[in-house]
Amino acid sequence: MLDIRLIALDLDGTLLNSDKKLSEKNRNALERAAAEGIEIVPATGRFYRGMPQVIRDLPFVHYVISINGAQVYDVREDKSIFVSEIDCDTAIKVMEQLDKADLIYDCYQNGWGWMTQAFYDKAQDYAASTHSLEMIRNLRSPVSELKAYLKEKNAGVQKVQAFFKDIEERAEFFTLIQKEFPDLKITTSMVNNIEINSNEANKGNALKNLADYLGFPLSKTMAFGDDLNDISMIETAGIGVAMGNADDFVKKIADFESCDCDNDGIAFALEKLLWEKDI
């Protein structure tokens, strides 16, 4: 049987189903793993306060990989173990490039979301879903103009995120930002967005830092994911698991493919890989 001491789990499309809910079967499997001394670590593009309450309320969650790996957060001590940010000037230059496209954008700073008021007011035209719109409305504070706000604060940001109407334009700007800012990491987590972090801010690097902090070799870690921002974590972990609904490339690089997020894919993989249960 595998000797796993840490399990890192993406949220949307992985631990959470299509209705953004945690199934009873997945929760029970995580409770069993935690009872066996395994650290259960949500790994998300969201900041900690933006995670669903049902995840934050799990009593066995002691650490969180947040903002695509820009922060590793100790829940019990209310402190950051690892932080990697984009410097203020670079973040503003990225936004100046994004201003050339038909999109809205925001940034995460100090564990919260910030957005230009004009973008906030028309978010319904760019949100990919009702859930995405609710997250923008509830987890962003509008400011008069975001670049001016950042200049005034003169502090680094943990992530810049853009939402596009045109998927082809998204692909164009994905390539453009990569070319113009080679020291930044560009990923996606939904059909119409791009997410821009420090090059060191990825889930794989965060997993490595957390494993080192806890004294676990990477060979004793497992990671679950479904999208491009999960690739580094799946590659870094001792065992990388792709969901049945995962991007084809994620499936290609994973060690194991589970069921999809609507069919208790977390529980299925843990039962197969940790407890060798035929289901």
PDB file of C-alpha atoms in Angstrom, residues 6-11 15 30 39-46 48 51-52 55-56 58 60-67 71-73 75 203 210 224 233:
ATOM      1  CA  LEU A   6      -0.162  14.689   2.447  1.00  0.00           C
ATOM      2  CA  ILE A   7      -2.995  14.937  -0.075  1.00  0.00           C
ATOM      3  CA  ALA A   8      -3.394  18.205  -2.012  1.00  0.00           C
ATOM      4  CA  LEU A   9      -6.720  18.768  -3.760  1.00  0.00           C
ATOM      5  CA  ASP A  10      -7.852  21.337  -6.276  1.00  0.00           C
ATOM      6  CA  LEU A  11     -11.386  22.565  -5.527  1.00  0.00           C
ATOM      7  CA  LEU A  15     -13.052  18.122  -4.796  1.00  0.00           C
ATOM      8  CA  LEU A  30     -11.102  12.644   3.472  1.00  0.00           C
ATOM      9  CA  GLU A  39      -2.657  16.109   5.979  1.00  0.00           C
ATOM     10  CA  ILE A  40      -5.581  17.178   3.763  1.00  0.00           C
ATOM     11  CA  VAL A  41      -4.604  20.349   1.872  1.00  0.00           C
ATOM     12  CA  PRO A  42      -7.005  22.266  -0.402  1.00  0.00           C
ATOM     13  CA  ALA A  43      -5.069  23.777  -3.325  1.00  0.00           C
ATOM     14  CA  THR A  44      -6.946  26.515  -5.109  1.00  0.00           C
ATOM     15  CA  GLY A  45      -6.698  29.611  -7.258  1.00  0.00           C
ATOM     16  CA  ARG A  46      -8.835  31.390  -4.669  1.00  0.00           C
ATOM     17  CA  TYR A  48      -8.382  31.605   1.766  1.00  0.00           C
ATOM     18  CA  MET A  51     -12.871  29.358  -0.359  1.00  0.00           C
ATOM     19  CA  PRO A  52     -16.329  27.827   0.173  1.00  0.00           C
ATOM     20  CA  ILE A  55     -14.152  23.592   2.954  1.00  0.00           C
ATOM     21  CA  ARG A  56     -12.998  26.136   5.528  1.00  0.00           C
ATOM     22  CA  LEU A  58     -13.470  21.014   7.673  1.00  0.00           C
ATOM     23  CA  PHE A  60      -8.934  18.413   9.643  1.00  0.00           C
ATOM     24  CA  VAL A  61      -7.730  21.117   7.208  1.00  0.00           C
ATOM     25  CA  HIS A  62      -4.621  22.632   8.780  1.00  0.00           C
ATOM     26  CA  TYR A  63      -2.919  24.097   5.690  1.00  0.00           C
ATOM     27  CA  VAL A  64      -4.123  25.617   2.417  1.00  0.00           C
ATOM     28  CA  ILE A  65      -2.316  26.212  -0.875  1.00  0.00           C
ATOM     29  CA  SER A  66      -4.047  29.345  -2.157  1.00  0.00           C
ATOM     30  CA  ILE A  67      -3.925  31.756  -5.101  1.00  0.00           C
ATOM     31  CA  GLN A  71       0.565  31.541  -0.637  1.00  0.00           C
ATOM     32  CA  VAL A  72       0.763  28.551   1.683  1.00  0.00           C
ATOM     33  CA  TYR A  73      -1.414  29.384   4.654  1.00  0.00           C
ATOM     34  CA  VAL A  75      -5.065  27.864   9.183  1.00  0.00           C
ATOM     35  CA  LYS A 203       0.797  24.764  -6.924  1.00  0.00           C
ATOM     36  CA  LEU A 210       4.785  22.746   2.386  1.00  0.00           C
ATOM     37  CA  PHE A 224      -5.614  15.801  -7.459  1.00  0.00           C
ATOM     38  CA  MET A 233       1.211  20.064  -8.581  1.00  0.00           C
TER      39      MET A 233
END
